Amino acid sequence: MHHAVDGDRRDLRLSRPQSVPEVLVAGPHPLAMRVRPTPEQHRVVRSEVGHDHTVAVVRAIGRMRQDLSGPLSLSDLATTGSFSPYHFHRIFRSITATTPARFLAALRMAQARRLLLHTDLSVATIGNRVGYTSSGTFGTQFNRLVGTSPRRFRALALRLTDRPIRELPVTGRGASPPAWLLSVELRRSHDRADPPDGCGASLGPTVQLRGPTDPGEYEVRLVLVNPAATAAEAFVDHLPGSFLTGTARLRVDIRGRLLGQSDLYLRPSQPTDLPLLAATPLSWICDVATGRRDPTSHRRPGRAAPGGQRAATVHLPLGVPA
């Protein structure tokens, strides 16, 4: 149905946003963030710890990708930059916002998702291929990071249409040809490998995030999927050119006011980015393609927000990337 795991990949060329849109995180006192293309001088991976350290981390991540089933130790990874394990651990976390072990676990889950979609291998075999000798441990870790079981993810992924985003059937209020698919994650933890506290998707300007928005510090991760790409190419295969991404920090105070930075920069994915793992956008796009969901909202028609949860709303004018 979809292209092979290691087969030829389509050439998806991303255009940079030409205008300056706004992301509106709504609440009693909304916070507006302008979405901008990342300036050219910052389009490569940069960090306060220096270029040499960044190169070492990128090399370590490359080594992880080459041997997802092997037992890689911190000492093994530290040799990519001739650092002590302790020093390398600190460098890695400063650049990726997570630890080497958790980054490796995320890469393993990303590969497992691809194998579930593109092969007929059993769940146990796939778990073994990505470094888990116990299918129970693999299933538990997969469910924690992806938000569903391996079997349910396979059933969901096989429902994905081969149509690019721009060809999805859009009906309902304000119907218009799809622009860029918008996906948003809201995460309270400072460790980006943790599952998001809220997640949503939309082909329209508003995303309802499923999850609580209690007072505290949050990171918003925004993903804009290329209209020429399919959902599988962006969210499962992570095909280069299939999406732009960016993050911003915000704070919800005890009065529900949203405070944070005013600019959210978008850029192509980088080697130090954690893979997209949450199943929510895939579930959403399947429901849109089959007419089970309003394409301008995260929720299904007629469904209220979960009891006891305050919904966060993210607004983005469409038609932004040229």
PDB file of C-alpha atoms in Angstrom, residues 57-312:
ATOM      1  CA  VAL A  57      25.693  14.429  19.232  1.00  0.00           C
ATOM      2  CA  VAL A  58      24.625  14.151  15.581  1.00  0.00           C
ATOM      3  CA  ARG A  59      27.207  11.381  15.089  1.00  0.00           C
ATOM      4  CA  ALA A  60      25.930   9.574  18.184  1.00  0.00           C
ATOM      5  CA  ILE A  61      22.349   9.760  16.894  1.00  0.00           C
ATOM      6  CA  GLY A  62      23.549   8.412  13.556  1.00  0.00           C
ATOM      7  CA  ARG A  63      25.136   5.489  15.382  1.00  0.00           C
ATOM      8  CA  MET A  64      21.876   4.835  17.213  1.00  0.00           C
ATOM      9  CA  ARG A  65      19.983   4.723  13.919  1.00  0.00           C
ATOM     10  CA  GLN A  66      22.456   2.234  12.455  1.00  0.00           C
ATOM     11  CA  ASP A  67      22.009  -0.277  15.280  1.00  0.00           C
ATOM     12  CA  LEU A  68      18.574   0.091  16.861  1.00  0.00           C
ATOM     13  CA  SER A  69      18.566  -3.513  18.044  1.00  0.00           C
ATOM     14  CA  GLY A  70      21.985  -3.463  19.661  1.00  0.00           C
ATOM     15  CA  PRO A  71      22.876  -2.711  23.302  1.00  0.00           C
ATOM     16  CA  LEU A  72      24.458   0.736  22.982  1.00  0.00           C
ATOM     17  CA  SER A  73      26.018   2.021  26.185  1.00  0.00           C
ATOM     18  CA  LEU A  74      26.655   5.636  27.136  1.00  0.00           C
ATOM     19  CA  SER A  75      30.383   4.910  26.901  1.00  0.00           C
ATOM     20  CA  ASP A  76      29.955   3.675  23.313  1.00  0.00           C
ATOM     21  CA  LEU A  77      28.140   6.867  22.324  1.00  0.00           C
ATOM     22  CA  ALA A  78      30.599   9.141  24.132  1.00  0.00           C
ATOM     23  CA  THR A  79      33.420   7.897  21.909  1.00  0.00           C
ATOM     24  CA  THR A  80      31.846   9.743  18.940  1.00  0.00           C
ATOM     25  CA  GLY A  81      33.325  12.925  20.379  1.00  0.00           C
ATOM     26  CA  SER A  82      36.079  11.652  22.651  1.00  0.00           C
ATOM     27  CA  PHE A  83      34.200  12.760  25.774  1.00  0.00           C
ATOM     28  CA  SER A  84      33.786  11.143  29.133  1.00  0.00           C
ATOM     29  CA  PRO A  85      30.364   9.471  29.516  1.00  0.00           C
ATOM     30  CA  TYR A  86      29.329  12.006  32.179  1.00  0.00           C
ATOM     31  CA  HIS A  87      30.299  15.014  30.053  1.00  0.00           C
ATOM     32  CA  PHE A  88      28.696  13.574  26.922  1.00  0.00           C
ATOM     33  CA  HIS A  89      25.436  12.937  28.800  1.00  0.00           C
ATOM     34  CA  ARG A  90      25.278  16.614  29.758  1.00  0.00           C
ATOM     35  CA  ILE A  91      26.105  17.754  26.204  1.00  0.00           C
ATOM     36  CA  PHE A  92      23.520  15.435  24.660  1.00  0.00           C
ATOM     37  CA  ARG A  93      20.772  16.620  26.993  1.00  0.00           C
ATOM     38  CA  SER A  94      21.580  20.299  26.452  1.00  0.00           C
ATOM     39  CA  ILE A  95      21.154  19.872  22.682  1.00  0.00           C
ATOM     40  CA  THR A  96      18.224  17.441  22.446  1.00  0.00           C
ATOM     41  CA  ALA A  97      16.343  18.211  25.700  1.00  0.00           C
ATOM     42  CA  THR A  98      16.445  14.530  26.659  1.00  0.00           C
ATOM     43  CA  THR A  99      18.931  11.800  27.576  1.00  0.00           C
ATOM     44  CA  PRO A 100      20.704   9.460  25.131  1.00  0.00           C
ATOM     45  CA  ALA A 101      18.746   6.473  26.485  1.00  0.00           C
ATOM     46  CA  ARG A 102      15.385   8.160  25.987  1.00  0.00           C
ATOM     47  CA  PHE A 103      16.344   9.448  22.541  1.00  0.00           C
ATOM     48  CA  LEU A 104      17.282   5.893  21.564  1.00  0.00           C
ATOM     49  CA  ALA A 105      13.951   4.604  22.887  1.00  0.00           C
ATOM     50  CA  ALA A 106      12.119   7.182  20.749  1.00  0.00           C
ATOM     51  CA  LEU A 107      14.091   6.167  17.634  1.00  0.00           C
ATOM     52  CA  ARG A 108      13.227   2.527  18.305  1.00  0.00           C
ATOM     53  CA  MET A 109       9.522   3.328  18.581  1.00  0.00           C
ATOM     54  CA  ALA A 110       9.675   5.349  15.359  1.00  0.00           C
ATOM     55  CA  GLN A 111      11.215   2.402  13.512  1.00  0.00           C
ATOM     56  CA  ALA A 112       8.665   0.055  15.063  1.00  0.00           C
ATOM     57  CA  ARG A 113       5.874   2.275  13.717  1.00  0.00           C
ATOM     58  CA  ARG A 114       7.364   2.077  10.216  1.00  0.00           C
ATOM     59  CA  LEU A 115       7.684  -1.709  10.411  1.00  0.00           C
ATOM     60  CA  LEU A 116       4.091  -2.031  11.630  1.00  0.00           C
ATOM     61  CA  LEU A 117       2.892  -0.070   8.606  1.00  0.00           C
ATOM     62  CA  HIS A 118       5.161  -1.392   5.872  1.00  0.00           C
ATOM     63  CA  THR A 119       5.659  -5.068   6.812  1.00  0.00           C
ATOM     64  CA  ASP A 120       3.639  -8.089   7.922  1.00  0.00           C
ATOM     65  CA  LEU A 121       6.092  -8.956  10.708  1.00  0.00           C
ATOM     66  CA  SER A 122       4.592  -9.987  14.031  1.00  0.00           C
ATOM     67  CA  VAL A 123       4.624  -7.545  16.941  1.00  0.00           C
ATOM     68  CA  ALA A 124       7.108  -9.750  18.812  1.00  0.00           C
ATOM     69  CA  THR A 125       9.470  -9.861  15.819  1.00  0.00           C
ATOM     70  CA  ILE A 126       9.292  -6.096  15.388  1.00  0.00           C
ATOM     71  CA  GLY A 127      10.008  -5.591  19.079  1.00  0.00           C
ATOM     72  CA  ASN A 128      13.064  -7.826  18.759  1.00  0.00           C
ATOM     73  CA  ARG A 129      14.272  -5.894  15.708  1.00  0.00           C
ATOM     74  CA  VAL A 130      14.241  -2.651  17.641  1.00  0.00           C
ATOM     75  CA  GLY A 131      16.049  -3.994  20.680  1.00  0.00           C
ATOM     76  CA  TYR A 132      13.383  -5.523  22.943  1.00  0.00           C
ATOM     77  CA  THR A 133      13.719  -9.174  23.930  1.00  0.00           C
ATOM     78  CA  SER A 134      10.417  -9.047  25.842  1.00  0.00           C
ATOM     79  CA  SER A 135       7.281  -8.393  23.804  1.00  0.00           C
ATOM     80  CA  GLY A 136       5.566  -7.239  27.013  1.00  0.00           C
ATOM     81  CA  THR A 137       8.197  -4.578  27.670  1.00  0.00           C
ATOM     82  CA  PHE A 138       8.052  -3.500  24.037  1.00  0.00           C
ATOM     83  CA  GLY A 139       4.260  -3.190  24.150  1.00  0.00           C
ATOM     84  CA  THR A 140       4.331  -1.185  27.366  1.00  0.00           C
ATOM     85  CA  GLN A 141       6.945   1.233  26.053  1.00  0.00           C
ATOM     86  CA  PHE A 142       5.159   1.576  22.703  1.00  0.00           C
ATOM     87  CA  ASN A 143       1.828   2.323  24.371  1.00  0.00           C
ATOM     88  CA  ARG A 144       3.445   4.928  26.640  1.00  0.00           C
ATOM     89  CA  LEU A 145       5.183   6.833  23.848  1.00  0.00           C
ATOM     90  CA  VAL A 146       2.736   6.382  20.963  1.00  0.00           C
ATOM     91  CA  GLY A 147      -0.491   6.414  22.934  1.00  0.00           C
ATOM     92  CA  THR A 148      -1.860   3.092  21.709  1.00  0.00           C
ATOM     93  CA  SER A 149      -0.823  -0.550  21.409  1.00  0.00           C
ATOM     94  CA  PRO A 150       1.291  -1.862  18.492  1.00  0.00           C
ATOM     95  CA  ARG A 151      -1.649  -3.850  17.100  1.00  0.00           C
ATOM     96  CA  ARG A 152      -4.015  -0.918  17.255  1.00  0.00           C
ATOM     97  CA  PHE A 153      -1.391   1.322  15.671  1.00  0.00           C
ATOM     98  CA  ARG A 154      -0.999  -1.119  12.788  1.00  0.00           C
ATOM     99  CA  ALA A 155      -4.758  -1.184  12.231  1.00  0.00           C
ATOM    100  CA  LEU A 156      -4.813   2.627  12.328  1.00  0.00           C
ATOM    101  CA  ALA A 157      -1.822   3.060  10.009  1.00  0.00           C
ATOM    102  CA  LEU A 158      -3.276   0.677   7.430  1.00  0.00           C
ATOM    103  CA  ARG A 159      -6.362   2.906   7.268  1.00  0.00           C
ATOM    104  CA  LEU A 160      -4.256   5.850   6.104  1.00  0.00           C
ATOM    105  CA  THR A 161      -5.025   7.081   2.636  1.00  0.00           C
ATOM    106  CA  ASP A 162      -2.317   7.419  -0.020  1.00  0.00           C
ATOM    107  CA  ARG A 163      -3.770  10.790  -0.969  1.00  0.00           C
ATOM    108  CA  PRO A 164      -1.608  13.838  -0.250  1.00  0.00           C
ATOM    109  CA  ILE A 165      -3.029  16.318   2.242  1.00  0.00           C
ATOM    110  CA  ARG A 166      -4.195  18.707  -0.494  1.00  0.00           C
ATOM    111  CA  GLU A 167      -6.417  16.008  -2.010  1.00  0.00           C
ATOM    112  CA  LEU A 168      -8.271  15.024   1.145  1.00  0.00           C
ATOM    113  CA  PRO A 169     -12.058  15.376   0.927  1.00  0.00           C
ATOM    114  CA  VAL A 170     -13.022  18.370   3.043  1.00  0.00           C
ATOM    115  CA  THR A 171     -16.641  18.952   3.967  1.00  0.00           C
ATOM    116  CA  GLY A 172     -18.488  20.837   6.660  1.00  0.00           C
ATOM    117  CA  ARG A 173     -18.474  24.449   7.744  1.00  0.00           C
ATOM    118  CA  GLY A 174     -16.022  26.716   6.016  1.00  0.00           C
ATOM    119  CA  ALA A 175     -15.006  23.922   3.622  1.00  0.00           C
ATOM    120  CA  SER A 176     -12.144  24.813   1.284  1.00  0.00           C
ATOM    121  CA  PRO A 177      -9.259  22.939  -0.357  1.00  0.00           C
ATOM    122  CA  PRO A 178      -6.841  21.777   2.372  1.00  0.00           C
ATOM    123  CA  ALA A 179      -3.733  23.855   2.951  1.00  0.00           C
ATOM    124  CA  TRP A 180      -1.106  22.569   5.342  1.00  0.00           C
ATOM    125  CA  LEU A 181      -2.152  20.043   7.949  1.00  0.00           C
ATOM    126  CA  LEU A 182      -1.557  21.572  11.371  1.00  0.00           C
ATOM    127  CA  SER A 183      -0.550  19.393  14.323  1.00  0.00           C
ATOM    128  CA  VAL A 184       0.136  20.721  17.814  1.00  0.00           C
ATOM    129  CA  GLU A 185       1.551  19.129  20.960  1.00  0.00           C
ATOM    130  CA  LEU A 186       1.467  20.712  24.403  1.00  0.00           C
ATOM    131  CA  ARG A 187       4.040  19.326  26.839  1.00  0.00           C
ATOM    132  CA  ARG A 188       4.570  20.321  30.458  1.00  0.00           C
ATOM    133  CA  SER A 189       7.722  18.287  31.024  1.00  0.00           C
ATOM    134  CA  HIS A 190      11.105  19.798  30.148  1.00  0.00           C
ATOM    135  CA  ASP A 191      12.083  16.376  28.762  1.00  0.00           C
ATOM    136  CA  ARG A 192      10.880  16.259  25.150  1.00  0.00           C
ATOM    137  CA  ALA A 193      10.876  12.466  25.152  1.00  0.00           C
ATOM    138  CA  ASP A 194       7.906  12.473  27.519  1.00  0.00           C
ATOM    139  CA  PRO A 195       4.463  11.981  25.937  1.00  0.00           C
ATOM    140  CA  PRO A 196       2.570  15.262  25.342  1.00  0.00           C
ATOM    141  CA  ASP A 197      -0.032  16.473  27.832  1.00  0.00           C
ATOM    142  CA  GLY A 198      -2.234  17.684  24.975  1.00  0.00           C
ATOM    143  CA  CYS A 199      -2.311  16.893  21.269  1.00  0.00           C
ATOM    144  CA  GLY A 200      -4.468  17.946  18.337  1.00  0.00           C
ATOM    145  CA  ALA A 201      -4.661  18.356  14.568  1.00  0.00           C
ATOM    146  CA  SER A 202      -6.679  20.303  12.022  1.00  0.00           C
ATOM    147  CA  LEU A 203      -6.913  21.322   8.376  1.00  0.00           C
ATOM    148  CA  GLY A 204      -8.569  24.519   9.568  1.00  0.00           C
ATOM    149  CA  PRO A 205      -7.299  27.468  11.580  1.00  0.00           C
ATOM    150  CA  THR A 206      -8.238  26.106  15.023  1.00  0.00           C
ATOM    151  CA  VAL A 207      -6.949  23.099  16.919  1.00  0.00           C
ATOM    152  CA  GLN A 208      -8.625  21.798  20.062  1.00  0.00           C
ATOM    153  CA  LEU A 209      -5.983  20.183  22.234  1.00  0.00           C
ATOM    154  CA  ARG A 210      -7.142  17.108  24.121  1.00  0.00           C
ATOM    155  CA  GLY A 211      -5.686  17.343  27.599  1.00  0.00           C
ATOM    156  CA  PRO A 212      -5.560  19.539  30.691  1.00  0.00           C
ATOM    157  CA  THR A 213      -4.091  23.044  30.722  1.00  0.00           C
ATOM    158  CA  ASP A 214      -3.394  23.454  34.427  1.00  0.00           C
ATOM    159  CA  PRO A 215      -1.177  26.293  35.659  1.00  0.00           C
ATOM    160  CA  GLY A 216       2.498  25.742  34.907  1.00  0.00           C
ATOM    161  CA  GLU A 217       5.197  25.853  32.234  1.00  0.00           C
ATOM    162  CA  TYR A 218       4.496  24.261  28.835  1.00  0.00           C
ATOM    163  CA  GLU A 219       6.236  23.760  25.518  1.00  0.00           C
ATOM    164  CA  VAL A 220       4.212  24.034  22.311  1.00  0.00           C
ATOM    165  CA  ARG A 221       5.466  21.968  19.377  1.00  0.00           C
ATOM    166  CA  LEU A 222       3.896  22.926  16.066  1.00  0.00           C
ATOM    167  CA  VAL A 223       4.102  20.785  12.926  1.00  0.00           C
ATOM    168  CA  LEU A 224       2.948  21.966   9.486  1.00  0.00           C
ATOM    169  CA  VAL A 225       2.663  19.092   7.023  1.00  0.00           C
ATOM    170  CA  ASN A 226       3.459  19.793   3.380  1.00  0.00           C
ATOM    171  CA  PRO A 227       0.206  19.626   1.334  1.00  0.00           C
ATOM    172  CA  ALA A 228       2.054  17.491  -1.242  1.00  0.00           C
ATOM    173  CA  ALA A 229       2.877  14.871   1.406  1.00  0.00           C
ATOM    174  CA  THR A 230       0.716  12.078   2.754  1.00  0.00           C
ATOM    175  CA  ALA A 231       0.084  11.657   6.460  1.00  0.00           C
ATOM    176  CA  ALA A 232       2.225   8.503   6.484  1.00  0.00           C
ATOM    177  CA  GLU A 233       5.159  10.272   4.828  1.00  0.00           C
ATOM    178  CA  ALA A 234       5.153  12.960   7.515  1.00  0.00           C
ATOM    179  CA  PHE A 235       4.073  11.175  10.695  1.00  0.00           C
ATOM    180  CA  VAL A 236       5.414   7.635  10.111  1.00  0.00           C
ATOM    181  CA  ASP A 237       8.252   7.811   7.576  1.00  0.00           C
ATOM    182  CA  HIS A 238       9.412  11.332   8.562  1.00  0.00           C
ATOM    183  CA  LEU A 239      10.230  11.948   4.904  1.00  0.00           C
ATOM    184  CA  PRO A 240      12.571  14.942   4.424  1.00  0.00           C
ATOM    185  CA  GLY A 241      10.572  17.884   3.147  1.00  0.00           C
ATOM    186  CA  SER A 242       7.256  16.559   4.425  1.00  0.00           C
ATOM    187  CA  PHE A 243       6.879  19.041   7.279  1.00  0.00           C
ATOM    188  CA  LEU A 244       8.145  22.126   9.062  1.00  0.00           C
ATOM    189  CA  THR A 245       8.374  22.251  12.833  1.00  0.00           C
ATOM    190  CA  GLY A 246       8.999  24.690  15.652  1.00  0.00           C
ATOM    191  CA  THR A 247       8.678  25.046  19.425  1.00  0.00           C
ATOM    192  CA  ALA A 248       7.844  27.800  21.870  1.00  0.00           C
ATOM    193  CA  ARG A 249       7.561  28.075  25.653  1.00  0.00           C
ATOM    194  CA  LEU A 250       4.475  29.411  27.395  1.00  0.00           C
ATOM    195  CA  ARG A 251       3.168  29.612  30.936  1.00  0.00           C
ATOM    196  CA  VAL A 252      -0.377  29.319  32.227  1.00  0.00           C
ATOM    197  CA  ASP A 253      -0.817  31.256  35.477  1.00  0.00           C
ATOM    198  CA  ILE A 254      -3.376  30.570  38.205  1.00  0.00           C
ATOM    199  CA  ARG A 255      -5.817  33.003  36.568  1.00  0.00           C
ATOM    200  CA  GLY A 256      -5.663  31.141  33.262  1.00  0.00           C
ATOM    201  CA  ARG A 257      -3.569  33.818  31.581  1.00  0.00           C
ATOM    202  CA  LEU A 258      -1.113  32.634  28.922  1.00  0.00           C
ATOM    203  CA  LEU A 259       2.333  34.180  29.001  1.00  0.00           C
ATOM    204  CA  GLY A 260       5.300  33.402  26.781  1.00  0.00           C
ATOM    205  CA  GLN A 261       7.425  34.267  23.784  1.00  0.00           C
ATOM    206  CA  SER A 262       5.835  36.140  20.888  1.00  0.00           C
ATOM    207  CA  ASP A 263       7.592  34.372  17.998  1.00  0.00           C
ATOM    208  CA  LEU A 264       7.486  30.722  16.957  1.00  0.00           C
ATOM    209  CA  TYR A 265      10.077  29.857  14.300  1.00  0.00           C
ATOM    210  CA  LEU A 266       9.435  27.086  11.779  1.00  0.00           C
ATOM    211  CA  ARG A 267      12.202  25.072  10.108  1.00  0.00           C
ATOM    212  CA  PRO A 268      12.769  21.717   8.421  1.00  0.00           C
ATOM    213  CA  SER A 269      13.418  18.813  10.774  1.00  0.00           C
ATOM    214  CA  GLN A 270      16.980  18.324  12.027  1.00  0.00           C
ATOM    215  CA  PRO A 271      18.920  15.187  13.089  1.00  0.00           C
ATOM    216  CA  THR A 272      18.680  16.231  16.746  1.00  0.00           C
ATOM    217  CA  ASP A 273      14.859  16.442  16.684  1.00  0.00           C
ATOM    218  CA  LEU A 274      12.971  13.675  18.432  1.00  0.00           C
ATOM    219  CA  PRO A 275      10.720  11.740  16.033  1.00  0.00           C
ATOM    220  CA  LEU A 276       6.984  12.391  15.914  1.00  0.00           C
ATOM    221  CA  LEU A 277       5.415   9.494  17.791  1.00  0.00           C
ATOM    222  CA  ALA A 278       1.895  10.391  18.986  1.00  0.00           C
ATOM    223  CA  ALA A 279      -0.858   8.506  17.155  1.00  0.00           C
ATOM    224  CA  THR A 280      -3.420  11.310  17.561  1.00  0.00           C
ATOM    225  CA  PRO A 281      -2.754  13.087  14.211  1.00  0.00           C
ATOM    226  CA  LEU A 282      -3.020   9.786  12.329  1.00  0.00           C
ATOM    227  CA  SER A 283      -6.292   8.915  14.020  1.00  0.00           C
ATOM    228  CA  TRP A 284      -7.587  12.375  13.224  1.00  0.00           C
ATOM    229  CA  ILE A 285      -6.634  12.240   9.536  1.00  0.00           C
ATOM    230  CA  CYS A 286      -8.237   8.796   9.144  1.00  0.00           C
ATOM    231  CA  ASP A 287     -11.488  10.124  10.565  1.00  0.00           C
ATOM    232  CA  VAL A 288     -11.390  13.159   8.256  1.00  0.00           C
ATOM    233  CA  ALA A 289     -10.779  10.980   5.193  1.00  0.00           C
ATOM    234  CA  THR A 290     -13.789   8.814   6.064  1.00  0.00           C
ATOM    235  CA  GLY A 291     -16.057  11.737   6.983  1.00  0.00           C
ATOM    236  CA  ARG A 292     -16.181  10.827  10.683  1.00  0.00           C
ATOM    237  CA  ARG A 293     -14.659  14.107  11.840  1.00  0.00           C
ATOM    238  CA  ASP A 294     -15.043  17.809  11.109  1.00  0.00           C
ATOM    239  CA  PRO A 295     -11.760  18.741   9.375  1.00  0.00           C
ATOM    240  CA  THR A 296     -11.675  22.145  11.088  1.00  0.00           C
ATOM    241  CA  SER A 297     -11.769  20.689  14.601  1.00  0.00           C
ATOM    242  CA  HIS A 298      -9.915  18.146  16.713  1.00  0.00           C
ATOM    243  CA  ARG A 299     -13.118  16.685  18.149  1.00  0.00           C
ATOM    244  CA  ARG A 300     -15.564  14.451  16.370  1.00  0.00           C
ATOM    245  CA  PRO A 301     -18.970  15.999  15.554  1.00  0.00           C
ATOM    246  CA  GLY A 302     -21.266  16.091  18.548  1.00  0.00           C
ATOM    247  CA  ARG A 303     -18.596  15.176  21.093  1.00  0.00           C
ATOM    248  CA  ALA A 304     -17.882  17.376  24.080  1.00  0.00           C
ATOM    249  CA  ALA A 305     -14.497  17.898  25.655  1.00  0.00           C
ATOM    250  CA  PRO A 306     -13.550  15.254  28.233  1.00  0.00           C
ATOM    251  CA  GLY A 307     -15.116  15.919  31.634  1.00  0.00           C
ATOM    252  CA  GLY A 308     -13.042  17.941  34.046  1.00  0.00           C
ATOM    253  CA  GLN A 309     -10.585  19.129  31.386  1.00  0.00           C
ATOM    254  CA  ARG A 310     -10.125  22.637  30.073  1.00  0.00           C
ATOM    255  CA  ALA A 311      -9.440  22.621  26.346  1.00  0.00           C
ATOM    256  CA  ALA A 312      -6.637  24.759  24.934  1.00  0.00           C
TER     257      ALA A 312
END
